[in-house]
Phi, psi and omega in degrees: 000150164283142190313315207241022164303344191281337198278331183301328182253022172275155174268154193299308179302317197286338180280326175300321177307316188284346190258359179254318156309320172291325184294321180280304194224077183290346167286340182275345174277157176300133196310312185294343179275316180302318161314312164316289185310320183297318192281313184304307185316310179297324182282321171300324169284344179238330194259352196273139191242341191265182193299153176301328180288345177270005177223026171292354182197132176325316184280335157300307185308308199299299188291336174265356179249000199224014173308318199247022178072356172259191194181142193290132181307336176296317201288315164319295204293325170308327173289322174293316172312318179321305193296311177308312178290332167290319156314326165263357165281332178261346185208020178287320178315324174302336193254017201259192180255050183274339180272123177280339182262336187206160198279127167321154187277149191271127179241129158240170334294164196261197175243048166288137191291349182282335184281342175244035156078053179237171163197181186313312193290002171288330188288344165249008152323130175273130182234132198272349177285348183310326194293344154330303206273356191119323186299150210263347182197166184305152169219192193272158172310314193304299186290343158310299185303297196291330181310281180317327172285340164276330176301309193235357193229348198263219197287343182241115164261122186258115171264129182201346198274013173266343172294120199288310191296127164312340204255292181317320178282335159312317183303303199304301194305312169312311185288344189256322180286347175292121192068028206019050186058025176254123194303129193251098186226148177295156173315297200304314182298309180306317174252025158275333159295323182285317170314309169317310177287303175320311195291334186285309177291332182286329180286321191275339175303310199291324193289313179324308189276314183270355157269016197321109172111334180292129171327144160196351174056073187312134165272016203282130187101345168210050176292342190287356176277353182266305185294331184301312173289322181294348167279322184283343173287308198269344174280321193293305174321309189298333188265005162103016155295143194231347175199135172244145175239094197263133184236139165193157191279209187269346178306126176068026183291311182304327179286325184297305183293333170279309201259002172252312190261006176037040183290132156314128190304325187297313184305316184297315194297310188289338189274325164310325186299333188085010183303153159283156172298149180297327185259138196276348182262020178216185188277309182080201204206163166293157169321299177288012171252356179306129156267200182187153183207146204212150156243136211212144186252116198285160164305325179280001170106358193255149190271141158215142189260107177256146184218136172271098180307147170278161184206161162250175199290012180258072169020265205290340182316311179318325196288321168323319179297312184297311184295302156002283197293317177295326187290321170316301176292321176302310183298318180259319193257328177251028182021072172062012175279105184266011164283343186284323187244117183252115170298125170240112189245150187236113193236155156259181188288312183302326196271305177319311172302320199239035186230128193270345170302325188300307166336289198300337172280323189287343181279357175283356209291328187249347188308139181289329163289345211227339186283161196229008190080022183104143192230128169270124190237113178257121192255114169275089201284113184253001165074012165201148193255103198039268192237028190258124170313145181290355181273350181242013180261353188197163166251354189280163173282305172251157178284002179248033173290353171298335169308322185306324191314313203254006176080009194287159166255166168232149170246113192263139181215146161283117202285343185270355170252092187274359171296312185300324182296311173297317156314308191301306172286333169292335181290315196304341184281313197289303192300315183296300170323323203257342170247332192067038164239171188283149168247134176250125177245132165255117192250084181283119162218238181198178190232109186290336190232194167296185183290313169234168198297342195261015202260125158263125177286325185289018173288320178236354161221081177276343167294307159329310184243020155290302169317303194284349180292330184243018190264120166294164172280162194286351184246007148287302173322306165309314175295314170325303176314297180288333167295331181283330187253023174064026182280329173219162183268163173303318196294296186300323178303311182311304185298330163303318185289309176306326170301303207297316189294320182287323183300328184297314198288293168315319168289322183290317186274335163302312182324322191293343173267009179282105182294297178240143171288140179257164175249115184272163176251131183297127178064052188303314191296324177304330206239017175297336177270348184249103156297144184306140173293159168237187190318169195010013151300357171286338190261007173287158166271126173243138197285114181266345191298174172198150188294120170309312185294322183279324163312307171301321183271334162314300172334300177300308182310306203279351183272348194261116178263149187272125190333297193281023172233136176261114184238159181306148167303333172297311167297311168330304177309291185303329171281320163327303174293341174282321197286342180287309178312320185293314191295332203248331184062045188226090178266128180269157163359280189317307187304288164331308174295309191289318176291334161281334153304318173298313193281314180312317186293324180290333166287358200051055156248150171277168188208119180224131179233133191219166180129167181290134183054040180284304182321317167269326184099127178312326182257014175058034169266352198259296171057047177280338182241119165225163196223142183309152176269349178290279198264359189044048168287133190270144189228108194242080180328317191284354175268018179247028188243340185221109172297337166270355193249169192248143176225102185221141190226133191224094177296124174279167166288182207269053175237146170255296162327301183270350180275342170296292170341299191291335180279315166324311145332284173321306172301349201262354185220018172227058182299337151295343155296117165268113195258127184236133154227139185237143183270142171319309195214135177326312176286350169307353182286327179299341163273010188243350184336321176307302192296284189325301199285313191261355162243300188305324177253010190231331192300332163305311180292284209282317196230006181068028189277117166275149177207127208243023178286144190259138167237130184268121176205101175325142194183132182145126174297139186214007176076043196250330177134206194270332177271006176232029189249320189256128167285354191047059172306324184313313189291332190261353165276338174291333192262359183268134189195147175049035181061030175284339175215166178240136188270147165196153186230074190277163191223341173234148179304342185271319184282323162316310194284307180295342163277325170288321168292309195298000190281338188262322193295327190305143167288343174253187155224139186224155177284138168252147173224105204254117175282096199279153191293193176214274176290339161277012159303329177245033191259126166325326179257358162266097195203138180222169183252149160336311182285311174329295190303318193280338178227002180277201176195163179311114186256114203282320189220131193265089184299174174270126185268345185257001184277140143290107181293343173282328184284342190271136177255325177249117172249126171252109181262144181220183191197118173083212211280325205275349172290332164292330183297294166316304163317302185296338179267333174294322188280325184290329179251006186043061188272095186270015170260358178260152161226132196244101177264120175266140181255122175270313165238116187254020160194155329311160189280144171254094198283354170288298171313314167318292190302316156337302189266351161292306203274337180289324179274035194292342170295335196309150171237359168210157179230096173247164181240105168250128180211149174268008172274136173315164197282331187291355192247196176048200213268328190334283165337297177309294186319297190312308179315308188280330182240042174288340170277007192237031151061036187268154183232160187252144160232121183198167174294162167306161189293146185208160184265356190236153186272355177197154131359155177258325185267136168294329175309313185281331165296306185314311190287323171298310169307326182287328183295328178284336185274342176304312179304307178315298193264357164077031184255191171199038162305137176281166200291146165259123192305140195237141175285156164288130182248163179033000000 
């Protein structure tokens, strides 16, 4: 059947309507209709010899020319060529010269003209549609193909036809059609590119000869990354970027540190010698994990601050931090201008395809609470993941196929063609500036050595490494090109290499004089007013008081809804109840929390809270954001507390790993902001364990990096089963050492109020992990007064105020919700022989207060740690370590592989057993409702 037979049955009016749609939104049409109207326009302009009236409408033209299902041959061929053009745009990237060391995979059908109904006799025919591709005039099919090959099938493969936005596609098409998608560089620019390429290659070669067998995770095979970053930063700075934040794993990091961040070569060489750091108070880290911050001047004269985020070996983890750091900069330093800060994330090909956090970070691109104005992603694609061939590393065609999730363009570039690489990163800077979206650069190279320099890659890829061993490096390739086109002479090139080698020798000799290595603080400028704490500083008392009259006014202000807006009845009642609490001086948990935020805002701090459902709170206690009933207009009371301070609260997308990483990054450069991540349930922190292990608890030791992030983790056995009972307190206490974090489990609104305020009153910053309540949110005994908030302070340990020390025979230490259940039993049976002492701060322990309490209850016969978590979980193991000489015993459920029983009845039995054992009773369990 003829390809255009669909026109025979088409109604004339329908064709007219479609034509009008084509003129306005061409990409919204079904492809065959779009091709038809493109051909129609060409025909109307170039082939029509009849009167204007006969072809004034497509329907007339169709009626005259398509009754038989046939069309003039020249027009039919125009359509076929348009199909060929569209194929180059959509599939040309599959047939590029982008792999420097091996043949590309074969895809069918290819772009041979025979596959489009054309043949060799058409090659010299002139086609008008050539002007659609940026050619200045109608051209022969052969010239058009040559033109398309250069644009779409040379050293750069462009993927952009998956993008839905018509303007974005048009922009990309116009950008790449200029100069046939080839770099247009001046002689000075070429010299600068060669200079950076020479630095990259020579540095790696020097390390290889001077530090034989040492791990350095060489960039060799992808050295063009260095001129790429140099040019990207330069281009972005011309477009208004004042600060760049870069995240990358270990591959090539040393090269980036020296040749982009200007870390001295002698310092790098000294670190290879394995010398200790000057400071004895921290452990330090391997050289290829360290961060850097530097203010540089680009070749074009722009000043720009660049930062390399410290990272662990968990590859893609750092990407989330980069986004958080950039957003903090946008919010507080650049006043909402996303154009002034540029996130760059460098991925490995295996990591970007294999790590789930990549998808989570990608989804942040347009989200109100997490967007950063677009990220440039560069993949140093060495075609092998540790020892895994790329065919075993992913199911997708490309490692960058994640880009399609966010409608982001991709440029696949041959890393041996450094000018093409520079051209691609310039596109990335331009597109990101224009649309505020992510761009992906797939830098296709190879890895000269194994995973590290002591690894043997031929074990798993003998054929590939046979090719690599004979392959010239990108510097030699570019040198030959510049000599061939007479841009530079051999003498000038030799001089450049000789001078750089001499510089390395000089620095190598100087490194021998360094006795101890130094650690630069990441983004030190942001932390100049916050000296690192000394041992014991966390346990000092800090003034968290607040004027009581101002406190009452704030309480009324944030509990009062605007009278001109209509809210649902439940919200109105809830806020009325908050006003009643103010009148009766009985503040619940939500009031204590919200007043902590309000007073911090009044004191000149900012507050950011994010996590799943944080606006109202998982258990409907917070309601920091309320919506009108009809229009769903948002009202945020805390935004009206302090005119010059920011209160931001965002319901996150369903991610823990990336969002916690983002918020950790946000806090990394925001000491004046109380930054909070709240888990929907405490055990959801499991999904972000890498951030906790590699950053939250270790960054201070590894990188001298302070961070005041607060983690709120709902915790407590409420009969909900295994999954929503435990925030895994034991894990945080296992990870706690050298006062690296604070772990708390508060039981009063006042103590929670002071704990949050203390976080910002510290003269330093320290991560805070809080086991927050569920059922206690509305417990009648969990209330505090204005006096408690206004004049009190945080109490790490709460003694039993009702106990007569002389009568106490059993001293019971506990923490969290179990206290109120034990208290209820104590009051029920009027037991005067038991004292209940609450540990509100589990780490670091307030040892002087503990000693005071132990001395106070000197008549005791037993010392008990009581917990509702199984014996192998919770705080017991931690307490046993600290009280091993006090003959402390535990009362808890038996050890278990699961945090809590699934049966509510079983939960009641277990919980009742704990209480009975503490009080030496045998009472039957009291039936309790399923809560929280």
